[in-house]
Tab-separated table of C-alpha atoms in Angstrom:
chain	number	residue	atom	x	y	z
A	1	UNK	CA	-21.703	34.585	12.090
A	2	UNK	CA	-23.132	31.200	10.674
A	3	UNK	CA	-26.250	29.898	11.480
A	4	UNK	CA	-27.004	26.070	11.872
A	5	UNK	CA	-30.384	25.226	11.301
A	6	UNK	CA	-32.472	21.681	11.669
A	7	UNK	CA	-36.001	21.646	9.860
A	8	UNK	CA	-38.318	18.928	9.304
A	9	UNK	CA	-39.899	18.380	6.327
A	10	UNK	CA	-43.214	16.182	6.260
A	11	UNK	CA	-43.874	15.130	2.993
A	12	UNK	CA	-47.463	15.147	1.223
A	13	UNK	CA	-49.406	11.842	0.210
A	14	UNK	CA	-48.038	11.156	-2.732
A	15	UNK	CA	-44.786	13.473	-2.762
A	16	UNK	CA	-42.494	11.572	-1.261
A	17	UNK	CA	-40.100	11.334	-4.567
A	18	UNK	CA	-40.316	14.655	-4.970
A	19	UNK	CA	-39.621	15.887	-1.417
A	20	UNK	CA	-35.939	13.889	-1.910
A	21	UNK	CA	-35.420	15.354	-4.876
A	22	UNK	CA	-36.176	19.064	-3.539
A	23	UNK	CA	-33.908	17.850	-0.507
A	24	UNK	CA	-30.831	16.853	-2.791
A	25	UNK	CA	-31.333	20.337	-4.790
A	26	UNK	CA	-32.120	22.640	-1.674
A	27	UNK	CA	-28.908	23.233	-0.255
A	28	UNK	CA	-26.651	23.025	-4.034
A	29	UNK	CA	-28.929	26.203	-4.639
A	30	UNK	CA	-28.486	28.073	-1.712
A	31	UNK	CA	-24.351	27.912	-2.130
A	32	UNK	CA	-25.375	28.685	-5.875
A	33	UNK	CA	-26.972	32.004	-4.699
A	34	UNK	CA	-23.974	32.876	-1.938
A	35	UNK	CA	-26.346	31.982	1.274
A	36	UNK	CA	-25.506	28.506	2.398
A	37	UNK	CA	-21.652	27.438	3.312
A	38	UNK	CA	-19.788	24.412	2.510
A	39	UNK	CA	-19.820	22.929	5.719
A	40	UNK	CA	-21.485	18.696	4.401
A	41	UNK	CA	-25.657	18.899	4.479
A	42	UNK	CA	-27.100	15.724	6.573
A	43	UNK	CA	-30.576	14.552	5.778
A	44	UNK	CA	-32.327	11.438	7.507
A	45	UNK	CA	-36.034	10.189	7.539
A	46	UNK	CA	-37.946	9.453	10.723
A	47	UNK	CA	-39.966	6.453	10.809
A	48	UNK	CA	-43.316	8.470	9.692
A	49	UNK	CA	-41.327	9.316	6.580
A	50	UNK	CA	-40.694	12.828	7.355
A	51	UNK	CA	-37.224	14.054	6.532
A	52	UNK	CA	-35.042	16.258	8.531
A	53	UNK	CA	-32.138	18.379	7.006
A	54	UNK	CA	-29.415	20.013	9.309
A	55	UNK	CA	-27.423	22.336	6.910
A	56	UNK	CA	-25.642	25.871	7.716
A	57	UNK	CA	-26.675	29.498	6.503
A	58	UNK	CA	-23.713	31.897	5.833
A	59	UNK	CA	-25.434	34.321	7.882
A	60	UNK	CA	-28.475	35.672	9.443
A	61	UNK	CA	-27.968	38.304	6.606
A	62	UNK	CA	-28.232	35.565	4.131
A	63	UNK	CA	-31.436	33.710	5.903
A	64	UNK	CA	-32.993	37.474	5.401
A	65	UNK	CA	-31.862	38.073	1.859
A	66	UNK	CA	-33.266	34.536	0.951
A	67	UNK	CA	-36.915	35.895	1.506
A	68	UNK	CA	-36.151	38.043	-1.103
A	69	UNK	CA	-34.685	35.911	-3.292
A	70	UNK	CA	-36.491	34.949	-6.771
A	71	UNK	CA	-34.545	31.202	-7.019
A	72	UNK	CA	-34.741	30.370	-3.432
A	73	UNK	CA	-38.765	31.694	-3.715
A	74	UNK	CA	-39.540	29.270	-6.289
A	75	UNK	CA	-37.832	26.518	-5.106
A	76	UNK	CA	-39.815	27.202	-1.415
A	77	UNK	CA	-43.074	27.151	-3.792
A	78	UNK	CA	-42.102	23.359	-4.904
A	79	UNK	CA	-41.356	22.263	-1.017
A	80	UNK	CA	-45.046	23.819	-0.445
A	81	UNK	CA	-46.265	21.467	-3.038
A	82	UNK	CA	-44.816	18.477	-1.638
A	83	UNK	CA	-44.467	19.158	1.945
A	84	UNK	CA	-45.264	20.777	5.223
A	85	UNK	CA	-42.758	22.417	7.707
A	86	UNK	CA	-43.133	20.913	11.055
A	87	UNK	CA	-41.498	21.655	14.427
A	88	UNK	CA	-38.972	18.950	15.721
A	89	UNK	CA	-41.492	18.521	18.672
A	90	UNK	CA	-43.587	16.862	16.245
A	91	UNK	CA	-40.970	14.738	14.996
A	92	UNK	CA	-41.699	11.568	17.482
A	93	UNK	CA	-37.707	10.219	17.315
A	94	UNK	CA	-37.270	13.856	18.901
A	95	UNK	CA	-38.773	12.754	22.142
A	96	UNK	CA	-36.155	10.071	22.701
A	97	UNK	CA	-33.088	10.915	24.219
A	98	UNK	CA	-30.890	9.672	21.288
A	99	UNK	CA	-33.281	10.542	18.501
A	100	UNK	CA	-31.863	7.618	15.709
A	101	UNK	CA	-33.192	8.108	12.012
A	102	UNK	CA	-32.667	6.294	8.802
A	103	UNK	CA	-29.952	8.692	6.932
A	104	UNK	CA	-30.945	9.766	3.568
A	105	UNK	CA	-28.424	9.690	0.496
A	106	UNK	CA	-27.834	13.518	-1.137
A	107	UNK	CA	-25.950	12.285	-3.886
């Protein structure tokens, strides 16, 4: 069974560019390594500038396997550079009962 997941991504001083880059590439490399599905990636940016990515894993197999995985490891090791993971609760559009975000361009 699929999983759908929504993260938020809050990007470093300075790494903005670079977190929308990693966010265009992310998902393009987990299909290239068999653990994401085709189903159309959305990314938006809250007003703070953090950026939040809905996409689908093929499996909870596949979330696993990508721990393990030396292309999806490095490409987690550039995210660390220019962001930080946050929870949604931190996200202050995700208080509102129709959270509305600017929507990023993956192409």
């Amino acid at each position: 069974m699929s999983v759908m997941v929504i993260v938020a991504y809050r990007p470093r001083p300075g790494k903005e560019a670079l977190l929308l880059e990693l966010t265009k590439e992310h998902v393009p490399i987990l299909r290239g390594q068999g653990l994401a599905t085709e189903r159309p990636v959305q990314a938006m940016r809250a007003a703070d500038g953090t950026i939040i990515e809905v996409f689908e894993w093929k499996s909870q197999a596949a979330i696993d396997a990508a721990h393990t995985n030396p292309e999806v490891l490095k490409l987690w090791g550039r995210y660390a550079e220019a962001c930080e993971y946050i929870p949604l609760n931190q996200v202050k559009e995700c208080s509102d009962m129709f959270a509305g975000f600017a929507p990023v361009d993956l192409k």
